[in-house]
Amino acid sequence: MKHYSLMLLAFTFFIASCKRQHINKTSDASSIDSLKVADTKPVIDSLTITTPSKPEVAVTEEEKVKIDEIDFKYLKAKAKVSYKSPNDNQSFTVDIRMRKDSLIWMNVSAFGITVATALFNDSLVKLYDKYHGEYKEYTYEDFAGKFNFNVSYDILQALVVGNRPFKKNKSRVVRSNEYFLLKQEENKVLIDNYIGENKKLKKILLTQEDTSNKLTLDFDDFTTLNQFLFPQSSLITLDYQSKEDQKMYQTVVNIKHTKVELLDTPLEFPFRVPEKLLNKN
């Protein structure tokens, strides 16, 4: 399996590919096409938002649709993450640390052993595959090019906390059944933000214009945390077309936070890579 299968889009694909490498270390170097979509049900069916039966109707300006977003300086969390594909169904423990709008640290472990560590800032992705003793650095442009989706730091942060990825981008607001829908466009990606009655984002749908690949983030189990409603459960789904065989594939990850802290006190972000690996990069 190719080394870059380690990094399938932060939470969703970073975690999932770590698992595949752990299980299939001696398998054929066949890239991500092993994730062919099968007729399997998502982990959380209740979060699926169906296409509205009625036409969407523009109702107001963005400023009049206030989203209850989570404000914090530092975040510390632990989550149980289950990865599901037609060929696999595995679970991981993920420790997460974040400095808002600037840094995300993830440590992925299985059976009590660290598998990999990742560090994301606003311009660079650093990934240390401890199991295989490999280290890579990527710009977000390179990172996106490998995985058929225009990922950014803002999208990765949204995966963790459920805030809107692009706040300064102009939005068109429409009413979609029981939801307000904020429609945006950023770097050739269409963004649909579904806002529930509790003023929280219930779903973010990102569609890449040039490929029609889709990344869906569903949020549920909102719990009060430091006066904010925090989504304890998330469902992340990527549907994409393979460049090799033009077939559609899917990766699904279910995230359940077991502990979350919003802090004012600075955190450490330990990311230690053997010097011999740094010299190879």
C-alpha atoms as an extended CHARMM CRD file, in Angstrom:
* protein
*
       281  EXT
         1         1  MET       CA              0.0000000000        0.0000000000        0.0000000000  PROA      1               0.0000000000
         2         2  LYS       CA              1.3380000000        3.4150000000       -0.8850000000  PROA      2               0.0000000000
         3         3  HSD       CA              2.6020000000        5.5580000000        1.9430000000  PROA      3               0.0000000000
         4         4  TYR       CA              0.1870000000        8.4120000000        1.2940000000  PROA      4               0.0000000000
         5         5  SER       CA             -2.7560000000        6.1720000000        2.1840000000  PROA      5               0.0000000000
         6         6  LEU       CA             -1.9010000000        7.2080000000        5.7650000000  PROA      6               0.0000000000
         7         7  MET       CA             -3.3230000000       10.6570000000        5.1890000000  PROA      7               0.0000000000
         8         8  LEU       CA             -6.9260000000       10.4340000000        4.0060000000  PROA      8               0.0000000000
         9         9  LEU       CA             -8.1490000000       13.8300000000        5.1160000000  PROA      9               0.0000000000
        10        10  ALA       CA             -7.4130000000       14.4160000000        8.7710000000  PROA      10              0.0000000000
        11        11  PHE       CA             -9.9180000000       12.7160000000       11.1040000000  PROA      11              0.0000000000
        12        12  THR       CA            -11.6780000000       10.7200000000        8.4370000000  PROA      12              0.0000000000
        13        13  PHE       CA             -8.8310000000        9.5510000000        6.2790000000  PROA      13              0.0000000000
        14        14  PHE       CA             -5.8100000000       10.0050000000        8.5070000000  PROA      14              0.0000000000
        15        15  ILE       CA             -7.4080000000        7.6270000000       11.0250000000  PROA      15              0.0000000000
        16        16  ALA       CA             -8.8660000000        5.2380000000        8.4750000000  PROA      16              0.0000000000
        17        17  SER       CA             -5.6530000000        4.7890000000        6.5320000000  PROA      17              0.0000000000
        18        18  CYS       CA             -3.6020000000        4.2550000000        9.6850000000  PROA      18              0.0000000000
        19        19  LYS       CA             -5.8320000000        1.2590000000       10.3020000000  PROA      19              0.0000000000
        20        20  ARG       CA             -5.4450000000       -0.0750000000        6.7850000000  PROA      20              0.0000000000
        21        21  GLN       CA             -1.6710000000        0.1700000000        6.9590000000  PROA      21              0.0000000000
        22        22  HSD       CA             -1.6470000000       -1.6250000000       10.3050000000  PROA      22              0.0000000000
        23        23  ILE       CA             -3.6730000000       -4.5270000000        8.9450000000  PROA      23              0.0000000000
        24        24  ASN       CA             -2.3480000000       -4.6450000000        5.3600000000  PROA      24              0.0000000000
        25        25  LYS       CA              1.3210000000       -3.8190000000        5.7380000000  PROA      25              0.0000000000
        26        26  THR       CA              2.3740000000       -6.5440000000        3.2880000000  PROA      26              0.0000000000
        27        27  SER       CA             -0.4930000000       -6.0900000000        0.8480000000  PROA      27              0.0000000000
        28        28  ASP       CA             -0.3440000000       -4.9090000000       -2.7550000000  PROA      28              0.0000000000
        29        29  ALA       CA              0.4560000000       -1.2150000000       -3.3630000000  PROA      29              0.0000000000
        30        30  SER       CA             -2.9580000000       -0.4430000000       -4.7330000000  PROA      30              0.0000000000
        31        31  SER       CA             -3.8220000000        3.0050000000       -3.2400000000  PROA      31              0.0000000000
        32        32  ILE       CA             -7.2780000000        3.9430000000       -1.9880000000  PROA      32              0.0000000000
        33        33  ASP       CA             -9.4020000000        2.0340000000       -4.4790000000  PROA      33              0.0000000000
        34        34  SER       CA            -10.0330000000       -0.7020000000       -1.9030000000  PROA      34              0.0000000000
        35        35  LEU       CA            -12.7840000000        1.5610000000       -0.5040000000  PROA      35              0.0000000000
        36        36  LYS       CA            -15.3520000000        0.7940000000       -3.1980000000  PROA      36              0.0000000000
        37        37  VAL       CA            -18.8630000000        1.7600000000       -2.1560000000  PROA      37              0.0000000000
        38        38  ALA       CA            -21.0590000000       -1.1340000000       -1.1080000000  PROA      38              0.0000000000
        39        39  ASP       CA            -24.7130000000       -1.2790000000       -0.1000000000  PROA      39              0.0000000000
        40        40  THR       CA            -23.9520000000       -0.7310000000        3.5780000000  PROA      40              0.0000000000
        41        41  LYS       CA            -25.8760000000        1.5280000000        5.9750000000  PROA      41              0.0000000000
        42        42  PRO       CA            -24.1160000000        4.5280000000        7.5430000000  PROA      42              0.0000000000
        43        43  VAL       CA            -23.1630000000        4.3530000000       11.2030000000  PROA      43              0.0000000000
        44        44  ILE       CA            -25.6290000000        7.1180000000       12.1100000000  PROA      44              0.0000000000
        45        45  ASP       CA            -28.6800000000        7.0000000000        9.8840000000  PROA      45              0.0000000000
        46        46  SER       CA            -30.5770000000        9.5750000000       11.9350000000  PROA      46              0.0000000000
        47        47  LEU       CA            -28.2910000000       12.4090000000       10.8190000000  PROA      47              0.0000000000
        48        48  THR       CA            -29.0300000000       12.1000000000        7.1150000000  PROA      48              0.0000000000
        49        49  ILE       CA            -30.8490000000       15.1270000000        5.7360000000  PROA      49              0.0000000000
        50        50  THR       CA            -32.8970000000       14.2190000000        2.6910000000  PROA      50              0.0000000000
        51        51  THR       CA            -33.3150000000       16.4320000000       -0.3380000000  PROA      51              0.0000000000
        52        52  PRO       CA            -36.1540000000       18.8710000000        0.3520000000  PROA      52              0.0000000000
        53        53  SER       CA            -39.3880000000       18.0510000000       -1.4070000000  PROA      53              0.0000000000
        54        54  LYS       CA            -40.2040000000       21.7590000000       -1.7360000000  PROA      54              0.0000000000
        55        55  PRO       CA            -38.1100000000       24.3360000000       -3.5970000000  PROA      55              0.0000000000
        56        56  GLU       CA            -35.6360000000       26.2940000000       -1.5020000000  PROA      56              0.0000000000
        57        57  VAL       CA            -36.7970000000       29.8530000000       -0.8650000000  PROA      57              0.0000000000
        58        58  ALA       CA            -34.5170000000       32.7710000000       -0.0490000000  PROA      58              0.0000000000
        59        59  VAL       CA            -35.7110000000       34.3140000000        3.2020000000  PROA      59              0.0000000000
        60        60  THR       CA            -33.1510000000       36.6330000000        4.7700000000  PROA      60              0.0000000000
        61        61  GLU       CA            -29.6000000000       37.9560000000        4.8570000000  PROA      61              0.0000000000
        62        62  GLU       CA            -26.8090000000       35.9770000000        6.5080000000  PROA      62              0.0000000000
        63        63  GLU       CA            -26.5090000000       38.4370000000        9.3990000000  PROA      63              0.0000000000
        64        64  LYS       CA            -30.0640000000       37.6310000000       10.4710000000  PROA      64              0.0000000000
        65        65  VAL       CA            -29.3460000000       33.8710000000       10.7790000000  PROA      65              0.0000000000
        66        66  LYS       CA            -27.1120000000       33.6770000000       13.8320000000  PROA      66              0.0000000000
        67        67  ILE       CA            -25.2540000000       30.3940000000       14.4230000000  PROA      67              0.0000000000
        68        68  ASP       CA            -24.4280000000       29.3850000000       17.9960000000  PROA      68              0.0000000000
        69        69  GLU       CA            -20.7370000000       28.6160000000       17.4970000000  PROA      69              0.0000000000
        70        70  ILE       CA            -18.2240000000       27.3970000000       20.0580000000  PROA      70              0.0000000000
        71        71  ASP       CA            -15.6940000000       29.9660000000       21.2330000000  PROA      71              0.0000000000
        72        72  PHE       CA            -12.5070000000       28.7920000000       22.9360000000  PROA      72              0.0000000000
        73        73  LYS       CA             -8.7620000000       29.3540000000       23.1710000000  PROA      73              0.0000000000
        74        74  TYR       CA             -7.6380000000       25.7580000000       23.6360000000  PROA      74              0.0000000000
        75        75  LEU       CA             -9.3990000000       22.4210000000       23.3070000000  PROA      75              0.0000000000
        76        76  LYS       CA             -8.4210000000       19.0550000000       24.7490000000  PROA      76              0.0000000000
        77        77  ALA       CA            -10.4240000000       15.9570000000       23.8800000000  PROA      77              0.0000000000
        78        78  LYS       CA            -10.4610000000       12.1810000000       23.6660000000  PROA      78              0.0000000000
        79        79  ALA       CA            -12.6420000000       10.3290000000       21.1940000000  PROA      79              0.0000000000
        80        80  LYS       CA            -13.5700000000        6.8250000000       20.1450000000  PROA      80              0.0000000000
        81        81  VAL       CA            -13.4440000000        6.6300000000       16.3780000000  PROA      81              0.0000000000
        82        82  SER       CA            -14.8600000000        3.7810000000       14.3240000000  PROA      82              0.0000000000
        83        83  TYR       CA            -13.9180000000        3.3790000000       10.6910000000  PROA      83              0.0000000000
        84        84  LYS       CA            -16.1570000000        1.5400000000        8.2600000000  PROA      84              0.0000000000
        85        85  SER       CA            -15.7300000000        0.4780000000        4.6470000000  PROA      85              0.0000000000
        86        86  PRO       CA            -17.0050000000       -2.4830000000        2.6420000000  PROA      86              0.0000000000
        87        87  ASN       CA            -13.8400000000       -4.3660000000        3.6050000000  PROA      87              0.0000000000
        88        88  ASP       CA            -13.1800000000       -3.2040000000        7.1550000000  PROA      88              0.0000000000
        89        89  ASN       CA            -14.7730000000       -2.1820000000       10.4250000000  PROA      89              0.0000000000
        90        90  GLN       CA            -12.2650000000       -1.0570000000       13.0640000000  PROA      90              0.0000000000
        91        91  SER       CA            -11.9950000000        1.3230000000       16.0230000000  PROA      91              0.0000000000
        92        92  PHE       CA             -9.3620000000        3.6980000000       17.3740000000  PROA      92              0.0000000000
        93        93  THR       CA             -8.7850000000        6.0350000000       20.2680000000  PROA      93              0.0000000000
        94        94  VAL       CA             -7.8080000000        9.5770000000       19.2700000000  PROA      94              0.0000000000
        95        95  ASP       CA             -6.3940000000       12.2620000000       21.5590000000  PROA      95              0.0000000000
        96        96  ILE       CA             -6.9210000000       15.7900000000       20.2310000000  PROA      96              0.0000000000
        97        97  ARG       CA             -5.4560000000       19.1330000000       21.2040000000  PROA      97              0.0000000000
        98        98  MET       CA             -6.2140000000       22.4030000000       19.4910000000  PROA      98              0.0000000000
        99        99  ARG       CA             -5.2970000000       26.0710000000       19.6160000000  PROA      99              0.0000000000
       100       100  LYS       CA             -8.2100000000       27.7840000000       17.9290000000  PROA      100             0.0000000000
       101       101  ASP       CA             -7.6310000000       28.8980000000       14.3390000000  PROA      101             0.0000000000
       102       102  SER       CA             -3.9580000000       27.9560000000       14.3600000000  PROA      102             0.0000000000
       103       103  LEU       CA             -3.0230000000       24.4110000000       15.4240000000  PROA      103             0.0000000000
       104       104  ILE       CA             -4.5030000000       20.9070000000       15.6330000000  PROA      104             0.0000000000
       105       105  TRP       CA             -2.6540000000       17.9310000000       17.1450000000  PROA      105             0.0000000000
       106       106  MET       CA             -3.9030000000       14.3410000000       16.9050000000  PROA      106             0.0000000000
       107       107  ASN       CA             -2.5140000000       11.1400000000       18.3780000000  PROA      107             0.0000000000
       108       108  VAL       CA             -4.0740000000        7.9130000000       17.0560000000  PROA      108             0.0000000000
       109       109  SER       CA             -3.7200000000        4.7140000000       19.0770000000  PROA      109             0.0000000000
       110       110  ALA       CA             -4.9670000000        1.1430000000       18.7830000000  PROA      110             0.0000000000
       111       111  PHE       CA             -4.8300000000       -1.4670000000       21.5730000000  PROA      111             0.0000000000
       112       112  GLY       CA             -3.0330000000        1.0980000000       23.7320000000  PROA      112             0.0000000000
       113       113  ILE       CA             -0.2090000000        1.6130000000       21.2110000000  PROA      113             0.0000000000
       114       114  THR       CA              0.3780000000        4.8690000000       19.3070000000  PROA      114             0.0000000000
       115       115  VAL       CA             -0.0560000000        4.2690000000       15.5740000000  PROA      115             0.0000000000
       116       116  ALA       CA              0.4860000000        7.7660000000       14.2340000000  PROA      116             0.0000000000
       117       117  THR       CA              0.6190000000       11.4420000000       15.1560000000  PROA      117             0.0000000000
       118       118  ALA       CA             -0.4650000000       14.4370000000       13.0720000000  PROA      118             0.0000000000
       119       119  LEU       CA              0.0930000000       18.1800000000       13.3860000000  PROA      119             0.0000000000
       120       120  PHE       CA             -1.9010000000       20.6820000000       11.3070000000  PROA      120             0.0000000000
       121       121  ASN       CA             -1.3620000000       24.4310000000       11.1420000000  PROA      121             0.0000000000
       122       122  ASP       CA             -2.7560000000       26.9950000000        8.7060000000  PROA      122             0.0000000000
       123       123  SER       CA             -0.1890000000       26.2080000000        5.9920000000  PROA      123             0.0000000000
       124       124  LEU       CA              1.3900000000       22.8020000000        6.6270000000  PROA      124             0.0000000000
       125       125  VAL       CA              0.4350000000       19.2010000000        7.4180000000  PROA      125             0.0000000000
       126       126  LYS       CA              2.9410000000       17.0480000000        9.3440000000  PROA      126             0.0000000000
       127       127  LEU       CA              2.3200000000       13.2960000000        9.6180000000  PROA      127             0.0000000000
       128       128  TYR       CA              4.3900000000       10.7690000000       11.5220000000  PROA      128             0.0000000000
       129       129  ASP       CA              3.5390000000        7.1210000000       10.8380000000  PROA      129             0.0000000000
       130       130  LYS       CA              5.1730000000        5.6120000000       13.9050000000  PROA      130             0.0000000000
       131       131  TYR       CA              4.1640000000        2.0580000000       13.0340000000  PROA      131             0.0000000000
       132       132  HSD       CA              6.0780000000        2.1140000000        9.7430000000  PROA      132             0.0000000000
       133       133  GLY       CA              8.6960000000        4.6620000000       10.7840000000  PROA      133             0.0000000000
       134       134  GLU       CA              7.7810000000        7.1990000000        8.0940000000  PROA      134             0.0000000000
       135       135  TYR       CA              7.4060000000       10.9780000000        8.2030000000  PROA      135             0.0000000000
       136       136  LYS       CA              5.9180000000       13.3540000000        5.6270000000  PROA      136             0.0000000000
       137       137  GLU       CA              5.1700000000       17.0560000000        5.3110000000  PROA      137             0.0000000000
       138       138  TYR       CA              2.5840000000       18.4950000000        2.9200000000  PROA      138             0.0000000000
       139       139  THR       CA              1.2330000000       21.8490000000        1.9010000000  PROA      139             0.0000000000
       140       140  TYR       CA             -2.5650000000       21.8510000000        1.7940000000  PROA      140             0.0000000000
       141       141  GLU       CA             -2.4080000000       22.0150000000       -1.9930000000  PROA      141             0.0000000000
       142       142  ASP       CA             -0.3760000000       18.8020000000       -2.0910000000  PROA      142             0.0000000000
       143       143  PHE       CA             -2.5370000000       17.2570000000        0.6160000000  PROA      143             0.0000000000
       144       144  ALA       CA             -5.7130000000       17.9910000000       -1.3610000000  PROA      144             0.0000000000
       145       145  GLY       CA             -4.2130000000       16.7270000000       -4.6140000000  PROA      145             0.0000000000
       146       146  LYS       CA             -3.5750000000       13.2770000000       -3.1740000000  PROA      146             0.0000000000
       147       147  PHE       CA             -7.0920000000       12.7530000000       -1.8810000000  PROA      147             0.0000000000
       148       148  ASN       CA             -9.3530000000       14.2550000000       -4.4950000000  PROA      148             0.0000000000
       149       149  PHE       CA            -10.7120000000       17.0170000000       -2.2570000000  PROA      149             0.0000000000
       150       150  ASN       CA             -9.7470000000       20.6300000000       -1.5030000000  PROA      150             0.0000000000
       151       151  VAL       CA             -9.1730000000       20.2520000000        2.2280000000  PROA      151             0.0000000000
       152       152  SER       CA             -8.0640000000       23.2330000000        4.3410000000  PROA      152             0.0000000000
       153       153  TYR       CA             -7.2860000000       23.9500000000        7.9840000000  PROA      153             0.0000000000
       154       154  ASP       CA            -10.7300000000       25.5460000000        8.4130000000  PROA      154             0.0000000000
       155       155  ILE       CA            -12.4190000000       22.3410000000        7.2620000000  PROA      155             0.0000000000
       156       156  LEU       CA            -10.3000000000       20.2270000000        9.6290000000  PROA      156             0.0000000000
       157       157  GLN       CA            -11.2020000000       22.4470000000       12.5760000000  PROA      157             0.0000000000
       158       158  ALA       CA            -14.8750000000       22.1640000000       11.6440000000  PROA      158             0.0000000000
       159       159  LEU       CA            -14.5530000000       18.3690000000       11.8240000000  PROA      159             0.0000000000
       160       160  VAL       CA            -13.6460000000       18.6200000000       15.4880000000  PROA      160             0.0000000000
       161       161  VAL       CA            -15.8810000000       21.3490000000       16.9230000000  PROA      161             0.0000000000
       162       162  GLY       CA            -18.7990000000       21.6850000000       14.5080000000  PROA      162             0.0000000000
       163       163  ASN       CA            -18.3120000000       25.3730000000       13.7000000000  PROA      163             0.0000000000
       164       164  ARG       CA            -18.8650000000       26.8350000000       10.2480000000  PROA      164             0.0000000000
       165       165  PRO       CA            -15.6090000000       26.4810000000        8.2270000000  PROA      165             0.0000000000
       166       166  PHE       CA            -15.8030000000       29.7500000000        6.2660000000  PROA      166             0.0000000000
       167       167  LYS       CA            -17.2820000000       32.5890000000        8.2860000000  PROA      167             0.0000000000
       168       168  LYS       CA            -16.0760000000       35.5530000000        6.2050000000  PROA      168             0.0000000000
       169       169  ASN       CA            -17.3100000000       34.1110000000        2.9480000000  PROA      169             0.0000000000
       170       170  LYS       CA            -20.5070000000       35.6800000000        1.5830000000  PROA      170             0.0000000000
       171       171  SER       CA            -23.5420000000       33.4360000000        2.0000000000  PROA      171             0.0000000000
       172       172  ARG       CA            -26.9180000000       33.0350000000        0.3680000000  PROA      172             0.0000000000
       173       173  VAL       CA            -29.5510000000       32.0590000000        2.9170000000  PROA      173             0.0000000000
       174       174  VAL       CA            -32.5410000000       29.8840000000        2.0230000000  PROA      174             0.0000000000
       175       175  ARG       CA            -35.1670000000       27.9460000000        3.9500000000  PROA      175             0.0000000000
       176       176  SER       CA            -34.9760000000       24.1750000000        3.5270000000  PROA      176             0.0000000000
       177       177  ASN       CA            -37.8270000000       22.4560000000        5.4060000000  PROA      177             0.0000000000
       178       178  GLU       CA            -36.9670000000       22.7750000000        9.1350000000  PROA      178             0.0000000000
       179       179  TYR       CA            -33.4620000000       24.0810000000        8.4340000000  PROA      179             0.0000000000
       180       180  PHE       CA            -31.9010000000       27.3570000000        7.4180000000  PROA      180             0.0000000000
       181       181  LEU       CA            -29.3770000000       26.6850000000        4.6870000000  PROA      181             0.0000000000
       182       182  LEU       CA            -26.3420000000       28.9310000000        4.2280000000  PROA      182             0.0000000000
       183       183  LYS       CA            -24.8610000000       28.3780000000        0.7810000000  PROA      183             0.0000000000
       184       184  GLN       CA            -21.2500000000       29.4100000000        0.0890000000  PROA      184             0.0000000000
       185       185  GLU       CA            -18.4020000000       28.8380000000       -2.3500000000  PROA      185             0.0000000000
       186       186  GLU       CA            -14.6890000000       28.6710000000       -1.4760000000  PROA      186             0.0000000000
       187       187  ASN       CA            -11.8110000000       27.5550000000       -3.7320000000  PROA      187             0.0000000000
       188       188  LYS       CA            -14.0870000000       25.6900000000       -6.1440000000  PROA      188             0.0000000000
       189       189  VAL       CA            -15.9170000000       23.9870000000       -3.2740000000  PROA      189             0.0000000000
       190       190  LEU       CA            -19.6500000000       24.5280000000       -2.7320000000  PROA      190             0.0000000000
       191       191  ILE       CA            -20.5610000000       24.6310000000        0.9740000000  PROA      191             0.0000000000
       192       192  ASP       CA            -24.0570000000       23.9870000000        2.3200000000  PROA      192             0.0000000000
       193       193  ASN       CA            -24.4130000000       24.7510000000        6.0560000000  PROA      193             0.0000000000
       194       194  TYR       CA            -27.6100000000       23.2920000000        7.5690000000  PROA      194             0.0000000000
       195       195  ILE       CA            -28.6950000000       25.1500000000       10.7340000000  PROA      195             0.0000000000
       196       196  GLY       CA            -31.2100000000       23.5690000000       13.1160000000  PROA      196             0.0000000000
       197       197  GLU       CA            -33.7660000000       25.1690000000       15.4060000000  PROA      197             0.0000000000
       198       198  ASN       CA            -31.2180000000       25.2320000000       18.2390000000  PROA      198             0.0000000000
       199       199  LYS       CA            -29.0190000000       27.5000000000       16.0600000000  PROA      199             0.0000000000
       200       200  LYS       CA            -26.3940000000       24.7740000000       15.7790000000  PROA      200             0.0000000000
       201       201  LEU       CA            -24.9420000000       23.3440000000       12.6170000000  PROA      201             0.0000000000
       202       202  LYS       CA            -26.4730000000       19.9210000000       12.0480000000  PROA      202             0.0000000000
       203       203  LYS       CA            -24.7790000000       19.2330000000        8.7610000000  PROA      203             0.0000000000
       204       204  ILE       CA            -22.1100000000       20.6070000000        6.4450000000  PROA      204             0.0000000000
       205       205  LEU       CA            -22.0810000000       19.3800000000        2.8480000000  PROA      205             0.0000000000
       206       206  LEU       CA            -19.0210000000       20.2560000000        0.7630000000  PROA      206             0.0000000000
       207       207  THR       CA            -19.0980000000       19.5170000000       -2.9670000000  PROA      207             0.0000000000
       208       208  GLN       CA            -16.0610000000       19.9650000000       -5.1780000000  PROA      208             0.0000000000
       209       209  GLU       CA            -17.2140000000       21.6290000000       -8.3990000000  PROA      209             0.0000000000
       210       210  ASP       CA            -14.7120000000       20.1180000000      -10.8180000000  PROA      210             0.0000000000
       211       211  THR       CA            -15.1710000000       16.5000000000       -9.6450000000  PROA      211             0.0000000000
       212       212  SER       CA            -18.5250000000       16.3930000000       -7.7840000000  PROA      212             0.0000000000
       213       213  ASN       CA            -16.7230000000       14.6080000000       -4.9260000000  PROA      213             0.0000000000
       214       214  LYS       CA            -18.5780000000       15.2040000000       -1.6610000000  PROA      214             0.0000000000
       215       215  LEU       CA            -17.5560000000       15.5130000000        1.9790000000  PROA      215             0.0000000000
       216       216  THR       CA            -20.4200000000       15.3980000000        4.4880000000  PROA      216             0.0000000000
       217       217  LEU       CA            -20.1360000000       16.2890000000        8.1840000000  PROA      217             0.0000000000
       218       218  ASP       CA            -23.1240000000       15.4220000000       10.3940000000  PROA      218             0.0000000000
       219       219  PHE       CA            -23.2700000000       16.5210000000       14.0570000000  PROA      219             0.0000000000
       220       220  ASP       CA            -25.4410000000       15.1560000000       16.8850000000  PROA      220             0.0000000000
       221       221  ASP       CA            -25.6930000000       14.5250000000       20.6650000000  PROA      221             0.0000000000
       222       222  PHE       CA            -25.2480000000       18.1770000000       21.6250000000  PROA      222             0.0000000000
       223       223  THR       CA            -24.1860000000       18.6450000000       25.2590000000  PROA      223             0.0000000000
       224       224  THR       CA            -23.6990000000       21.8710000000       27.2110000000  PROA      224             0.0000000000
       225       225  LEU       CA            -19.9880000000       22.6030000000       27.6440000000  PROA      225             0.0000000000
       226       226  ASN       CA            -18.7870000000       25.9540000000       29.0470000000  PROA      226             0.0000000000
       227       227  GLN       CA            -22.2060000000       27.4380000000       28.1140000000  PROA      227             0.0000000000
       228       228  PHE       CA            -21.8760000000       26.2090000000       24.5230000000  PROA      228             0.0000000000
       229       229  LEU       CA            -23.6360000000       23.2830000000       22.8510000000  PROA      229             0.0000000000
       230       230  PHE       CA            -20.9050000000       20.8730000000       21.7640000000  PROA      230             0.0000000000
       231       231  PRO       CA            -21.5700000000       17.9550000000       19.3530000000  PROA      231             0.0000000000
       232       232  GLN       CA            -20.4540000000       14.7950000000       21.1500000000  PROA      232             0.0000000000
       233       233  SER       CA            -21.0750000000       12.6690000000       18.0310000000  PROA      233             0.0000000000
       234       234  SER       CA            -20.0470000000       13.2580000000       14.4310000000  PROA      234             0.0000000000
       235       235  LEU       CA            -20.4400000000       11.2810000000       11.2500000000  PROA      235             0.0000000000
       236       236  ILE       CA            -17.9760000000       12.0200000000        8.4370000000  PROA      236             0.0000000000
       237       237  THR       CA            -18.4840000000       10.6690000000        4.9240000000  PROA      237             0.0000000000
       238       238  LEU       CA            -16.4300000000       11.1130000000        1.7680000000  PROA      238             0.0000000000
       239       239  ASP       CA            -17.8680000000       10.0610000000       -1.6090000000  PROA      239             0.0000000000
       240       240  TYR       CA            -15.4050000000       10.3700000000       -4.4700000000  PROA      240             0.0000000000
       241       241  GLN       CA            -14.6640000000        9.0690000000       -7.9290000000  PROA      241             0.0000000000
       242       242  SER       CA            -11.4010000000        7.2110000000       -8.4390000000  PROA      242             0.0000000000
       243       243  LYS       CA             -9.1050000000        8.6900000000      -11.0580000000  PROA      243             0.0000000000
       244       244  GLU       CA             -7.8840000000        5.1950000000      -11.9180000000  PROA      244             0.0000000000
       245       245  ASP       CA            -11.1210000000        3.3460000000      -12.7020000000  PROA      245             0.0000000000
       246       246  GLN       CA            -13.7440000000        6.1600000000      -12.5710000000  PROA      246             0.0000000000
       247       247  LYS       CA            -15.7860000000        4.2220000000      -10.0000000000  PROA      247             0.0000000000
       248       248  MET       CA            -17.3630000000        5.7570000000       -6.9080000000  PROA      248             0.0000000000
       249       249  TYR       CA            -15.9040000000        4.9790000000       -3.4860000000  PROA      249             0.0000000000
       250       250  GLN       CA            -16.7870000000        5.8750000000        0.0830000000  PROA      250             0.0000000000
       251       251  THR       CA            -15.1870000000        6.2070000000        3.5020000000  PROA      251             0.0000000000
       252       252  VAL       CA            -17.3120000000        6.6020000000        6.6570000000  PROA      252             0.0000000000
       253       253  VAL       CA            -16.0320000000        7.4980000000       10.1330000000  PROA      253             0.0000000000
       254       254  ASN       CA            -18.1110000000        7.7570000000       13.3100000000  PROA      254             0.0000000000
       255       255  ILE       CA            -16.6560000000        9.9460000000       16.0840000000  PROA      255             0.0000000000
       256       256  LYS       CA            -17.8470000000        9.7870000000       19.6900000000  PROA      256             0.0000000000
       257       257  HSD       CA            -16.1700000000       12.1900000000       22.0980000000  PROA      257             0.0000000000
       258       258  THR       CA            -15.6760000000       10.6660000000       25.5490000000  PROA      258             0.0000000000
       259       259  LYS       CA            -14.0900000000       13.7730000000       27.0700000000  PROA      259             0.0000000000
       260       260  VAL       CA            -13.8770000000       17.4020000000       25.9390000000  PROA      260             0.0000000000
       261       261  GLU       CA            -12.4060000000       20.4180000000       27.7320000000  PROA      261             0.0000000000
       262       262  LEU       CA            -12.4400000000       24.0310000000       26.5690000000  PROA      262             0.0000000000
       263       263  LEU       CA             -9.5180000000       25.7810000000       28.2480000000  PROA      263             0.0000000000
       264       264  ASP       CA             -7.8730000000       29.1700000000       28.6420000000  PROA      264             0.0000000000
       265       265  THR       CA             -4.6120000000       27.6070000000       29.8260000000  PROA      265             0.0000000000
       266       266  PRO       CA             -2.0940000000       26.9170000000       27.0140000000  PROA      266             0.0000000000
       267       267  LEU       CA             -1.5110000000       23.2950000000       26.0230000000  PROA      267             0.0000000000
       268       268  GLU       CA              1.5760000000       21.5010000000       24.8000000000  PROA      268             0.0000000000
       269       269  PHE       CA              1.5750000000       19.8920000000       21.3580000000  PROA      269             0.0000000000
       270       270  PRO       CA              4.2370000000       17.1520000000       21.5090000000  PROA      270             0.0000000000
       271       271  PHE       CA              5.3720000000       16.0940000000       18.0430000000  PROA      271             0.0000000000
       272       272  ARG       CA              8.6710000000       14.2290000000       18.1680000000  PROA      272             0.0000000000
       273       273  VAL       CA             10.0690000000       12.6400000000       15.0410000000  PROA      273             0.0000000000
       274       274  PRO       CA             13.4010000000       10.7200000000       14.9280000000  PROA      274             0.0000000000
       275       275  GLU       CA             16.1300000000       12.8620000000       13.3760000000  PROA      275             0.0000000000
       276       276  LYS       CA             16.9070000000       10.2170000000       10.7530000000  PROA      276             0.0000000000
       277       277  LEU       CA             13.3540000000       10.5310000000        9.4180000000  PROA      277             0.0000000000
       278       278  LEU       CA             13.4960000000       14.3290000000        9.3800000000  PROA      278             0.0000000000
       279       279  ASN       CA             16.6130000000       14.1660000000        7.2150000000  PROA      279             0.0000000000
       280       280  LYS       CA             14.8200000000       11.9320000000        4.7010000000  PROA      280             0.0000000000
       281       281  ASN       CA             11.8410000000       14.2270000000        4.2860000000  PROA      281             0.0000000000
